[in-house]
Amino acid sequence: MTPPAPENPAHEAPAHEAPTDETPMLELRNVSRQFKVSRGLMKGSTNLKAVDDVSLQLRRGEVLGLVGESGCGKTTLSRILLGLMPPSSGEVLVGGEPMSAADRKARARRIQPVFQDPYSSLNPRKTVSQIVSAPLEVHDVGAPGDRARVVAETLDLVGLPRRVADSYPGQMSGGQRQRVAIARALVMRPEVMICDEPTSALDVSVQSQILNLLLDLQKELGLTYLLISHNLAVVEHLANRVAVMYLGRIVEVSETAKLFAGPRHPYAEALLASVLTPDPGMGVPDTQLGLAYPNPIDPPSGCAFHPRCKAATDLCKARRPETIRDAAGLVECHLATPAPLPA
Amino acid sequence: MTDMQAAPAASPTAPAPGPGKVPGKAPAGPWARMRRRSLRHGGVMFGAIVLLGFIAMAFLAPLLAPHDPLSQSLSTRLIDPFWGAKPHPDHLLGTDQLGRDYLSRMIYGARISLTIGLVAMVISGVIGTAMGVAAGYFGGRIDHFVTFVVTTRLSMPVILVALAVVAVAGSSLTVVVLVLGFLLWDRFAVVMRSATRQVRDHEYVAAAQALGMPVSRIVMSEILPNVLGALIVVATLEMAHAILLEAALSFLGLGVQPPTPSWGLMVSEGRKAMFFKPWLIAIPGAALFVLVLAINLLGDGLRDVMAPEGRS
Ligand SMILES: Nc1ncnc2c1ncn2[C@@H]1O[C@H](COP(=O)(O)OP(=O)(O)OP(=O)(O)O)[C@@H](O)[C@H]1O
Ligand SMILES: [Mg+2]
């Protein structure tokens, strides 16, 4: 490993990329995560690299989309960012400061999740107001009397009538529940929200309402989002930049418009092609890549994408491509050339 | 993909009024629904009423019992109960070999059975739930350790261990309660472990962790309320179990000591006259049967009543 990268990703200068020269809101430095998986009785266990040496930055106020097929490690990455799971190696920095497991509360105030399934993310034995005020109680914010007001205001913010405060999740629709989950995430006014497939468990009719709510909140409160989705249309609608993940690696990072206009990685290209084909299925894009997704326990040699890549060469089979970080973002492919610096 | 086609076009304004509405007649919350279902559940109602009856009897024993349960009288030995050949109006359920009023002894006996059942159930419930929830929530080494301890415990026959301890420590109400309390936690541990593992995988637990909630509070407010159904079922089973074990130990002479009125002891004492005066063992036996049945029906029914809601 440790490719002889021309520059350390940690020192990647965003000077010619973003208008801000602030430190990134959230940063992953060479983060990896392995799982021990048993190969069956008496065969011992091997390591599955769910996230493999990922360095990624989330800039203040942006929406970064994260796309990739099922099993590529998106949820694992988000759980590491949330501190729900320690990385096997590497560092997570929040606002430039390294975060350790000990800073659970400090991290919680800055980063909050919105999960995929609002049927699973709300405790069925608590009322909406108990759910939404729990963060205030845990962090000891405000007097008990004030909390009811803060909860009510937060319900307003997410478009729920105040009278649902005494309802239980079982009494609400999927869309309403997801609004409750968003209210819980927002009540402490975090800086970053990690949305892992925030709409894919919802009825089609409410998906766009929830997405628009997320977008409005982001603008109104100046939030930073990491938006994980199978659905490229969602990402195109919301994200400023998109990171494409394949088998635990980030293989391309580009601005949304540029990615959709001309992807640099063949995998991103295949994902985009799948958007154009009508897919009434589950929202999981049919990549039309023919070959099935490789077994993550036993990843292909060289470039992990080569067995499915139309343009693969012998070099792709033999050697892992280096990460190219340039003005356009990031790409990891033997066939890509660094973009010239803007004049 | 088609599902998102509308999204970019939709207006980015405040949410449409639709999703904000609670349907006209909202389904009840989990507790209200439980109450309503309980009232319609035969097993729950029967179990609860009978159990409450026994509890009331135990509490009000001094008021209800017509006689002192310990006072002996040679002149009134072995009187038949009211359905027998020679009943006596003063002794509705007759008297035993020592002339003690059987009804009064039965009423006071409820105190012993219920005390032992409840206290042993609480002790074993606390031990087993703590172990099971810790194993289920943390997994890994803690889980291995708890599983090992439970397996060890399961390899020891309860009644033999109880007998051995009682033989060494002497038999008294306290010893019996403690022995049973420290022996009967295994089922709590096993059931709570698997229930906790299921609940732990829900995203609301991850949400609680992500908001920095301390583990103790996650267990109290997120895990326990959602494993309560399973906990109640095991608790009732173990309470019934403890009551029967106390009766068995007392029957063997290693439980509650005479002259304390324990139903198990009464069966044991009645054994000698059982062919001539079968009611001596039939009455306490029937009381044990009804009490244990009521507790089990209640637990079983509560599990139905607390079954998780469907995704409406
Ligand atoms: N706790 C775990 N133990 C073992 N393997 C795991 C664990 N969690 C995830 N994995 C494996 O890690 C890989 C990445 O999983 P992850 O859930 O991050 O994928 P994902 O991109 O979120 O997929 P999806 O789009 O289906 O949600 C998968 O191969 C998965 O099987
Ligand atoms: Mg996932």
XYZ file of C-alpha atoms and ligand atoms in Angstrom:
687
model
C 0.000 0.000 0.000
C 1.085 3.558 0.714
C 1.267 4.687 -2.886
C 4.054 7.146 -3.555
C 1.499 9.868 -4.023
C 2.946 13.107 -5.275
C 1.371 14.900 -2.384
C 0.095 13.855 0.968
C -3.675 13.892 0.863
C -3.711 15.502 4.256
C -2.012 18.510 2.804
C -4.108 18.666 -0.292
C -4.455 22.356 -0.864
C -8.013 23.294 -1.661
C -6.800 26.743 -2.702
C -7.827 26.435 -6.319
C -11.017 24.512 -5.653
C -13.339 26.185 -3.235
C -13.949 29.823 -2.586
C -13.351 29.198 1.108
C -9.938 28.596 2.480
C -11.290 27.285 5.763
C -10.265 23.996 7.159
C -12.591 21.209 6.088
C -15.599 20.652 8.289
C -14.969 16.956 8.368
C -11.975 15.072 7.132
C -11.016 11.456 6.794
C -7.300 10.739 6.632
C -6.254 7.349 5.331
C -9.192 5.711 7.042
C -9.562 1.956 6.726
C -11.966 -0.441 8.332
C -11.737 -4.189 8.276
C -14.201 -6.767 9.453
C -13.327 -10.252 10.508
C -15.562 -12.618 8.648
C -15.563 -16.338 9.128
C -15.331 -18.352 5.943
C -17.350 -21.186 7.340
C -16.877 -23.901 9.871
C -13.251 -24.808 10.605
C -11.948 -22.553 7.871
C -10.905 -19.729 10.134
C -11.608 -16.125 9.338
C -10.325 -13.511 6.971
C -10.444 -9.778 6.830
C -12.942 -7.960 4.722
C -11.835 -4.459 3.850
C -15.072 -2.510 3.915
C -13.286 0.840 3.749
C -9.826 0.880 2.282
C -7.497 3.817 2.903
C -9.988 6.581 2.240
C -9.072 10.244 2.467
C -11.969 12.571 1.948
C -12.916 16.079 2.936
C -16.274 17.604 3.613
C -16.179 21.353 3.163
C -18.151 23.702 5.316
C -21.611 24.310 3.881
C -21.426 21.857 1.020
C -23.486 18.823 0.153
C -21.195 15.975 -0.708
C -22.894 13.064 -2.386
C -21.529 9.569 -1.864
C -22.627 6.997 -4.395
C -21.752 3.422 -5.118
C -23.267 -0.001 -5.345
C -24.633 -1.911 -2.410
C -21.880 -3.247 -0.207
C -19.182 -0.846 -1.327
C -18.756 0.539 2.186
C -20.889 3.683 2.283
C -22.639 2.886 5.528
C -19.408 1.763 7.145
C -17.852 5.087 6.182
C -20.773 7.009 7.643
C -20.647 5.031 10.872
C -16.978 5.864 11.229
C -17.744 9.543 10.697
C -20.465 9.401 13.335
C -18.146 7.712 15.793
C -20.374 4.643 15.958
C -17.477 2.501 14.886
C -13.773 3.135 15.268
C -11.662 3.020 12.126
C -9.160 0.170 11.998
C -6.589 2.766 11.034
C -6.543 6.401 10.020
C -7.985 9.511 11.552
C -11.209 11.464 11.541
C -10.885 15.220 11.966
C -13.762 17.482 12.822
C -13.086 21.136 12.137
C -9.392 20.286 11.887
C -9.218 18.559 15.263
C -8.661 14.845 15.523
C -11.593 13.060 17.092
C -11.071 10.168 19.411
C -13.633 7.824 20.827
C -13.546 9.826 24.053
C -15.100 12.860 22.402
C -18.423 11.199 21.867
C -20.482 14.073 23.196
C -18.461 16.790 21.530
C -18.758 14.995 18.240
C -22.464 14.379 18.756
C -23.121 18.106 19.021
C -21.487 18.731 15.666
C -22.435 15.687 13.615
C -25.826 14.037 13.544
C -27.261 11.236 11.437
C -30.440 10.789 9.496
C -30.895 7.097 8.910
C -32.493 5.246 6.091
C -35.406 3.552 7.745
C -37.669 5.744 9.860
C -39.471 2.599 10.988
C -36.301 1.461 12.687
C -34.775 4.773 13.694
C -37.487 5.850 16.151
C -38.018 4.068 19.445
C -41.634 2.830 19.297
C -42.029 3.276 23.066
C -41.268 6.983 23.138
C -43.404 9.895 22.089
C -42.256 12.348 19.477
C -41.474 14.965 22.086
C -39.452 12.465 24.132
C -37.528 11.491 21.015
C -36.815 15.030 19.911
C -35.942 16.330 23.378
C -33.597 13.434 24.229
C -30.542 15.203 22.747
C -31.303 18.296 24.839
C -31.491 16.198 27.980
C -28.356 14.230 27.212
C -26.384 17.400 26.591
C -28.126 19.233 29.403
C -29.195 22.117 27.198
C -31.836 24.517 28.424
C -34.169 24.332 31.377
C -36.798 21.589 31.237
C -39.437 24.230 30.560
C -37.523 25.628 27.610
C -37.086 22.235 26.082
C -40.753 21.897 25.197
C -40.496 25.186 23.338
C -37.335 24.142 21.515
C -38.997 20.865 20.541
C -42.041 22.719 19.247
C -39.869 25.079 17.210
C -37.940 22.176 15.775
C -41.168 20.452 14.799
C -42.160 23.659 12.999
C -38.833 23.658 11.252
C -39.326 20.190 9.808
C -42.931 20.879 8.868
C -44.704 18.814 11.513
C -47.713 20.175 13.377
C -46.978 20.697 17.054
C -49.752 18.404 18.130
C -47.810 15.335 16.984
C -45.549 15.917 19.993
C -47.562 13.462 22.044
C -47.900 10.863 19.303
C -45.952 7.653 19.153
C -44.048 6.699 16.002
C -46.550 3.887 15.415
C -49.218 6.501 14.879
C -47.372 8.264 12.087
C -46.670 7.749 8.396
C -43.227 7.021 7.023
C -42.743 10.583 5.816
C -43.777 12.005 9.165
C -41.452 9.645 10.954
C -38.550 10.711 8.796
C -39.377 14.314 9.700
C -39.221 13.340 13.364
C -35.824 11.728 12.761
C -34.653 14.920 11.071
C -35.988 16.980 13.975
C -34.065 14.844 16.438
C -30.898 15.354 14.412
C -31.494 19.105 14.157
C -32.584 19.983 17.660
C -29.007 20.509 18.823
C -28.254 22.551 15.690
C -25.357 20.414 14.477
C -23.007 21.561 11.765
C -22.954 18.341 9.784
C -25.692 15.875 8.944
C -24.865 12.440 7.630
C -27.830 11.252 5.628
C -27.555 7.566 4.745
C -30.168 6.880 2.074
C -32.613 9.249 3.775
C -35.445 8.530 1.381
C -35.007 5.049 0.028
C -37.314 3.468 2.616
C -40.090 5.954 1.885
C -42.991 5.962 -0.497
C -42.140 7.509 -3.807
C -44.720 10.212 -3.204
C -42.988 11.529 -0.077
C -39.384 11.094 -1.194
C -39.191 14.427 -2.953
C -40.854 16.198 -0.021
C -38.212 14.909 2.351
C -35.404 15.754 -0.061
C -36.694 19.279 -0.507
C -36.991 19.621 3.241
C -33.370 18.551 3.617
C -32.319 21.029 0.951
C -34.270 23.885 2.546
C -32.820 23.124 5.955
C -29.333 23.007 4.539
C -29.719 26.464 3.030
C -31.544 27.948 5.982
C -29.200 26.650 8.664
C -25.996 26.560 6.651
C -25.566 22.845 7.244
C -22.991 20.569 5.722
C -24.309 17.267 4.396
C -22.860 13.963 3.507
C -25.610 12.488 1.393
C -25.348 8.788 0.736
C -27.557 7.441 -1.988
C -27.983 4.729 -4.518
C -29.984 7.146 -6.473
C -27.971 9.376 -8.753
C -30.957 11.598 -9.477
C -31.129 12.453 -5.776
C -27.455 13.243 -5.717
C -27.640 15.367 -8.834
C -30.490 17.335 -7.308
C -28.853 18.022 -3.954
C -25.099 17.626 -4.049
C -22.398 20.166 -4.855
C -19.750 17.494 -5.173
C -19.964 13.767 -5.606
C -17.661 11.026 -4.375
C -17.928 7.698 -6.149
C -17.073 4.642 -4.097
C -16.147 1.218 -5.347
C -15.196 -1.719 -3.164
C -14.098 0.387 -0.224
C -12.159 2.951 -2.265
C -13.142 6.429 -3.379
C -12.463 6.206 -7.094
C -13.621 9.650 -8.177
C -14.505 12.967 -6.600
C -15.837 15.678 -8.885
C -18.183 18.582 -8.821
C -21.681 17.416 -9.520
C -22.141 19.223 -12.806
C -18.763 18.037 -14.074
C -19.385 14.477 -13.028
C -22.699 14.365 -14.791
C -21.256 16.106 -17.839
C -18.213 13.884 -18.105
C -17.212 11.290 -15.547
C -13.522 10.493 -15.396
C -13.685 6.996 -13.962
C -15.194 4.203 -16.053
C -17.183 3.072 -13.029
C -18.743 6.505 -12.615
C -19.543 6.399 -16.284
C -21.309 3.063 -15.893
C -23.286 4.376 -12.923
C -24.374 7.387 -14.931
C -25.370 5.256 -17.868
C -27.647 3.342 -15.550
C -29.511 6.538 -14.651
C -30.508 7.019 -18.220
C -32.064 3.588 -18.470
C -35.540 3.452 -17.053
C -35.325 1.463 -13.851
C -38.609 0.878 -12.110
C -36.845 -1.336 -9.607
C -35.699 -0.656 -6.122
C -33.646 2.404 -6.909
C -30.567 0.241 -7.072
C -29.091 1.127 -10.417
C -28.605 -1.645 -12.881
C -25.075 -0.821 -13.817
C -25.235 -2.983 -16.924
C -21.728 -3.976 -16.111
C -22.475 -7.573 -16.864
C -20.297 -9.211 -14.295
C -21.548 -9.280 -10.766
C -20.106 -7.166 -8.019
C -16.869 -8.804 -6.877
C -16.591 -10.584 -3.572
C -15.180 -8.023 -1.141
C -13.395 -10.769 0.813
C -11.346 -11.570 -2.232
C -10.998 -8.380 -4.268
C -9.574 -8.469 -7.798
C -5.904 -7.750 -8.323
C -4.648 -4.412 -9.535
C -7.491 -2.013 -10.109
C -10.453 -3.576 -8.311
C -12.742 -2.480 -11.126
C -10.795 -4.094 -13.966
C -12.913 -7.267 -14.381
C -15.921 -5.120 -15.199
C -14.162 -2.334 -17.042
C -14.528 -2.150 -20.811
C -11.252 -0.307 -21.225
C -9.146 -2.456 -18.908
C -5.569 -3.144 -19.969
C -2.935 -5.518 -18.664
C -1.636 -2.725 -16.488
C -5.038 -2.489 -14.797
C -4.892 -6.165 -13.899
C -1.385 -5.957 -12.570
C -1.107 -2.687 -10.719
C -3.305 -0.667 -8.546
C -3.746 2.817 -9.982
C -2.424 5.760 -8.065
C -4.728 8.401 -6.742
C -4.655 11.486 -8.890
C -5.597 14.618 -7.009
C -5.895 17.620 -9.221
C -7.886 20.731 -9.914
C -10.938 18.717 -10.895
C -10.974 16.612 -7.776
C -9.797 13.058 -7.436
C -9.663 10.074 -9.716
C -8.106 6.688 -9.342
C -7.676 5.113 -12.746
C -4.729 4.231 -14.968
C -6.540 5.714 -17.934
C -7.194 9.106 -16.421
C -4.795 11.980 -16.851
C -4.374 14.771 -14.356
C -6.406 17.794 -15.279
C -4.308 20.838 -16.099
C -4.294 23.578 -13.570
C -6.607 26.384 -14.556
C -4.719 29.257 -16.096
C -34.754 5.980 -11.024
C -38.116 7.112 -12.221
C -39.149 7.765 -8.666
C -36.828 10.721 -8.422
C -37.664 12.354 -11.678
C -40.155 14.590 -9.981
C -37.796 15.783 -7.318
C -35.877 18.478 -9.149
C -39.094 19.909 -10.472
C -40.870 20.033 -7.149
C -40.953 23.423 -5.528
C -38.272 23.873 -2.893
C -40.690 25.512 -0.538
C -41.979 24.408 2.800
C -43.376 20.889 2.941
C -46.738 20.298 1.417
C -49.525 20.248 3.961
C -50.201 16.578 3.316
C -47.546 14.855 5.425
C -48.053 17.106 8.382
C -51.469 15.740 9.148
C -52.154 13.094 11.669
C -54.945 10.901 10.354
C -58.336 11.690 11.831
C -58.559 8.764 14.192
C -55.002 7.988 15.033
C -54.200 4.493 16.254
C -53.471 4.466 19.962
C -49.994 4.673 21.400
C -48.251 1.507 22.541
C -49.380 1.713 26.167
C -52.988 2.564 25.404
C -53.132 -0.232 22.880
C -51.723 -2.630 25.453
C -54.341 -1.677 27.983
C -57.112 -2.117 25.440
C -55.798 -5.478 24.248
C -55.366 -6.708 27.835
C -58.976 -6.032 28.675
C -60.044 -8.203 25.772
C -57.591 -11.021 26.453
C -59.106 -13.882 28.441
C -55.810 -15.274 29.727
C -54.570 -11.904 30.902
C -57.834 -11.080 32.625
C -58.162 -14.492 34.316
C -54.507 -14.538 35.364
C -54.551 -10.979 36.628
C -57.768 -11.388 38.601
C -56.707 -14.675 40.215
C -53.227 -13.386 41.003
C -54.626 -10.167 42.456
C -57.028 -12.299 44.496
C -54.165 -14.298 45.970
C -52.170 -11.133 46.624
C -55.129 -9.538 48.392
C -55.554 -12.703 50.412
C -51.904 -12.617 51.453
C -52.061 -8.964 52.460
C -55.343 -9.260 54.302
C -54.553 -12.615 55.915
C -54.971 -11.363 59.505
C -58.408 -10.002 58.619
C -59.573 -12.915 56.510
C -58.318 -15.863 58.518
C -60.996 -17.053 60.957
C -58.406 -18.594 63.320
C -54.780 -18.374 64.317
C -53.024 -20.608 61.770
C -50.660 -21.908 64.434
C -52.994 -22.635 67.325
C -53.367 -26.373 67.881
C -56.252 -28.149 69.478
C -56.309 -31.851 70.172
C -60.093 -31.939 70.426
C -60.622 -30.674 66.866
C -58.200 -32.823 64.874
C -58.859 -33.851 61.279
C -62.289 -32.288 60.901
C -63.711 -32.720 57.400
C -64.102 -29.717 55.081
C -67.582 -28.443 54.316
C -68.174 -31.028 51.586
C -66.981 -33.913 53.770
C -68.942 -36.333 55.923
C -68.676 -34.498 59.251
C -68.036 -30.803 58.610
C -67.849 -28.204 61.307
C -69.179 -24.648 60.767
C -66.121 -23.111 62.472
C -63.657 -24.815 60.142
C -64.819 -24.430 56.537
C -61.859 -26.356 55.139
C -61.537 -28.597 58.137
C -58.463 -29.003 60.338
C -55.163 -30.876 60.132
C -53.661 -33.583 62.350
C -52.804 -31.011 64.996
C -56.251 -29.466 64.953
C -55.139 -26.249 63.208
C -57.733 -24.485 61.044
C -56.941 -25.423 57.431
C -58.526 -22.363 55.867
C -56.438 -20.042 58.029
C -53.308 -22.004 57.187
C -54.153 -21.804 53.477
C -54.655 -18.043 53.715
C -51.375 -17.480 55.535
C -49.675 -19.949 53.194
C -50.382 -17.594 50.284
C -47.994 -15.144 51.940
C -45.147 -17.649 51.840
C -45.707 -18.701 48.258
C -46.099 -15.184 46.929
C -43.210 -13.767 48.951
C -40.871 -16.486 47.783
C -42.124 -16.243 44.215
C -41.814 -12.477 44.021
C -38.531 -12.040 45.869
C -36.795 -14.922 44.105
C -38.106 -13.619 40.779
C -36.829 -10.102 41.463
C -33.378 -11.300 42.552
C -32.956 -13.649 39.643
C -34.512 -11.099 37.288
C -32.017 -8.422 38.234
C -29.059 -10.787 37.915
C -30.203 -12.425 34.695
C -31.341 -9.217 33.008
C -28.092 -7.432 33.813
C -26.080 -10.321 32.411
C -28.266 -10.859 29.376
C -28.512 -7.189 28.423
C -24.756 -6.704 28.869
C -24.035 -9.753 26.713
C -26.518 -8.741 24.050
C -25.586 -5.087 23.949
C -21.809 -5.308 24.053
C -21.301 -8.678 22.382
C -17.735 -9.842 21.945
C -15.840 -10.914 25.033
C -18.620 -9.990 27.457
C -20.988 -12.127 25.451
C -18.575 -15.070 25.507
C -18.136 -14.697 29.231
C -21.862 -14.526 29.975
C -22.583 -17.433 27.687
C -19.952 -19.436 29.550
C -21.398 -18.562 32.949
C -24.919 -19.426 31.810
C -23.763 -22.742 30.410
C -22.040 -23.528 33.681
C -25.154 -22.669 35.602
C -27.324 -24.781 33.292
C -25.138 -27.791 33.938
C -26.074 -27.689 37.632
C -29.399 -29.279 38.565
C -31.382 -26.651 40.486
C -33.007 -28.935 42.989
C -29.794 -30.734 43.926
C -27.864 -27.508 44.374
C -30.717 -26.071 46.409
C -30.786 -29.170 48.576
C -27.049 -29.041 49.110
C -27.048 -25.366 50.049
C -30.021 -25.742 52.361
C -28.410 -28.779 53.977
C -25.300 -26.747 54.717
C -26.795 -23.361 55.517
C -29.846 -24.627 57.305
C -33.354 -24.061 56.074
C -35.318 -20.917 56.588
C -37.484 -18.684 54.500
C -34.544 -16.347 53.847
C -32.216 -19.133 52.791
C -34.813 -20.599 50.440
C -35.519 -17.229 48.839
C -31.838 -16.458 48.361
C -30.991 -19.882 46.997
C -33.809 -19.724 44.470
C -33.023 -16.114 43.577
C -29.404 -16.958 42.864
C -30.254 -20.098 40.914
C -33.085 -19.106 38.623
C -31.510 -16.295 36.578
C -30.426 -18.431 33.647
C -33.576 -18.087 31.604
C -33.612 -14.330 32.178
C -30.045 -14.137 30.907
C -30.679 -16.252 27.814
C -33.898 -14.513 26.796
C -32.679 -10.989 27.556
C -29.502 -11.630 25.611
C -31.294 -12.558 22.430
C -33.972 -9.881 22.836
C -31.295 -7.239 23.368
C -29.365 -8.372 20.314
C -32.467 -7.859 18.223
C -33.229 -4.444 19.641
C -29.615 -3.316 19.445
C -29.665 -3.578 15.670
C -32.427 -1.025 15.363
C -31.316 2.338 14.119
C -32.815 4.089 17.138
C -30.041 2.591 19.222
C -27.461 3.875 16.742
C -29.214 7.253 16.844
C -28.961 7.285 20.633
C -25.278 6.418 20.443
C -24.722 9.086 17.819
C -26.237 11.717 20.063
C -23.792 10.847 22.808
C -26.246 9.156 25.147
C -24.441 7.289 27.920
C -24.705 3.513 27.777
C -26.654 3.330 31.035
C -29.304 5.575 29.605
C -29.405 3.757 26.284
C -30.105 0.568 28.191
C -32.774 2.152 30.383
C -34.617 4.191 27.804
C -34.001 2.471 24.472
C -33.351 -1.205 25.193
C -35.352 -2.151 28.283
C -38.717 -0.705 27.218
C -38.429 -2.703 24.017
C -37.557 -6.014 25.662
C -40.178 -5.596 28.376
C -42.551 -8.078 26.747
C -40.002 -10.878 26.847
C -38.933 -9.838 30.339
C -42.464 -10.094 31.700
C -42.981 -13.524 30.206
C -39.788 -14.858 31.760
C -40.544 -13.131 35.047
C -43.912 -14.835 35.339
C -42.463 -18.203 34.354
C -39.725 -17.904 36.939
C -42.100 -16.724 39.614
C -44.221 -19.810 39.053
C -41.051 -21.883 38.941
C -39.848 -20.489 42.286
C -43.228 -21.103 43.913
C -43.178 -24.730 42.795
C -39.572 -25.180 43.895
C -40.344 -23.784 47.322
C -43.221 -26.235 47.609
C -40.929 -29.049 46.526
C -38.196 -28.077 48.991
C -40.698 -27.706 51.806
C -42.224 -31.022 50.882
C -38.785 -32.585 51.197
C -38.407 -30.954 54.582
C -35.625 -28.665 53.382
C -37.663 -25.544 52.759
C -39.750 -23.509 55.088
C -39.771 -25.104 58.547
C -42.833 -26.110 60.563
C -45.013 -24.754 61.966
C -44.948 -22.014 59.288
C -47.946 -22.549 57.018
C -46.437 -23.216 53.594
C -48.523 -24.993 50.986
C -45.673 -27.337 50.138
C -45.169 -28.168 53.784
C -48.907 -28.731 54.194
C -48.858 -31.267 51.342
C -45.926 -32.934 53.027
C -47.618 -33.062 56.408
C -50.893 -34.267 54.885
C -49.126 -37.085 53.104
C -49.290 -39.361 56.154
C -53.064 -39.197 56.226
C -53.557 -38.938 52.520
C -55.510 -42.173 52.050
C -58.055 -41.336 54.738
C -58.181 -37.583 54.430
C -57.191 -36.784 50.841
C -58.327 -33.148 51.119
C -55.260 -32.501 53.274
C -53.104 -32.585 50.166
C -55.813 -31.806 47.612
C -56.518 -28.322 48.984
C -52.950 -26.934 49.046
C -52.213 -28.817 45.819
C -55.166 -27.183 44.099
C -54.170 -23.766 45.412
C -50.640 -24.198 44.023
C -52.062 -25.363 40.731
C -54.443 -22.420 40.381
C -51.821 -19.866 41.388
C -49.174 -21.219 39.011
C -51.696 -21.523 36.210
C -52.859 -17.948 36.730
C -49.302 -16.620 36.688
C -48.445 -18.533 33.538
C -51.617 -17.474 31.757
C -50.929 -13.891 32.696
C -47.366 -14.021 31.375
C -48.355 -15.773 28.208
C -51.175 -13.338 27.590
C -49.002 -10.320 28.255
C -46.627 -11.486 25.593
C -49.476 -11.470 23.070
C -50.671 -8.133 24.296
C -47.250 -6.530 24.067
C -46.445 -7.996 20.667
C -44.875 -5.277 18.539
C -47.101 -3.298 16.284
C -47.222 -4.200 12.658
C -46.001 -1.628 10.228
C -49.366 -0.121 9.634
N -20.489 -5.628 11.129
C -20.010 -6.165 9.993
N -19.362 -7.351 10.024
C -18.876 -7.895 8.889
N -18.977 -7.337 7.682
C -19.610 -6.165 7.572
C -20.167 -5.515 8.727
N -20.741 -4.353 8.321
C -20.546 -4.297 6.996
N -19.877 -5.367 6.535
C -19.453 -5.607 5.147
O -18.787 -4.464 4.718
C -19.119 -4.164 3.382
C -19.632 -2.754 3.292
O -20.886 -2.675 3.939
P -21.723 -1.334 4.000
O -22.913 -1.601 4.803
O -20.843 -0.231 4.434
O -22.125 -1.137 2.488
P -23.095 -0.043 1.856
O -22.329 0.617 0.782
O -23.677 0.819 2.898
O -24.205 -0.945 1.213
P -25.745 -0.592 0.999
O -25.793 0.316 -0.156
O -26.350 -1.923 0.706
O -26.255 0.014 2.251
C -20.112 -5.205 2.937
O -19.440 -6.192 2.202
C -20.622 -5.768 4.226
O -20.950 -7.123 4.058
Mg -25.738 1.189 3.556
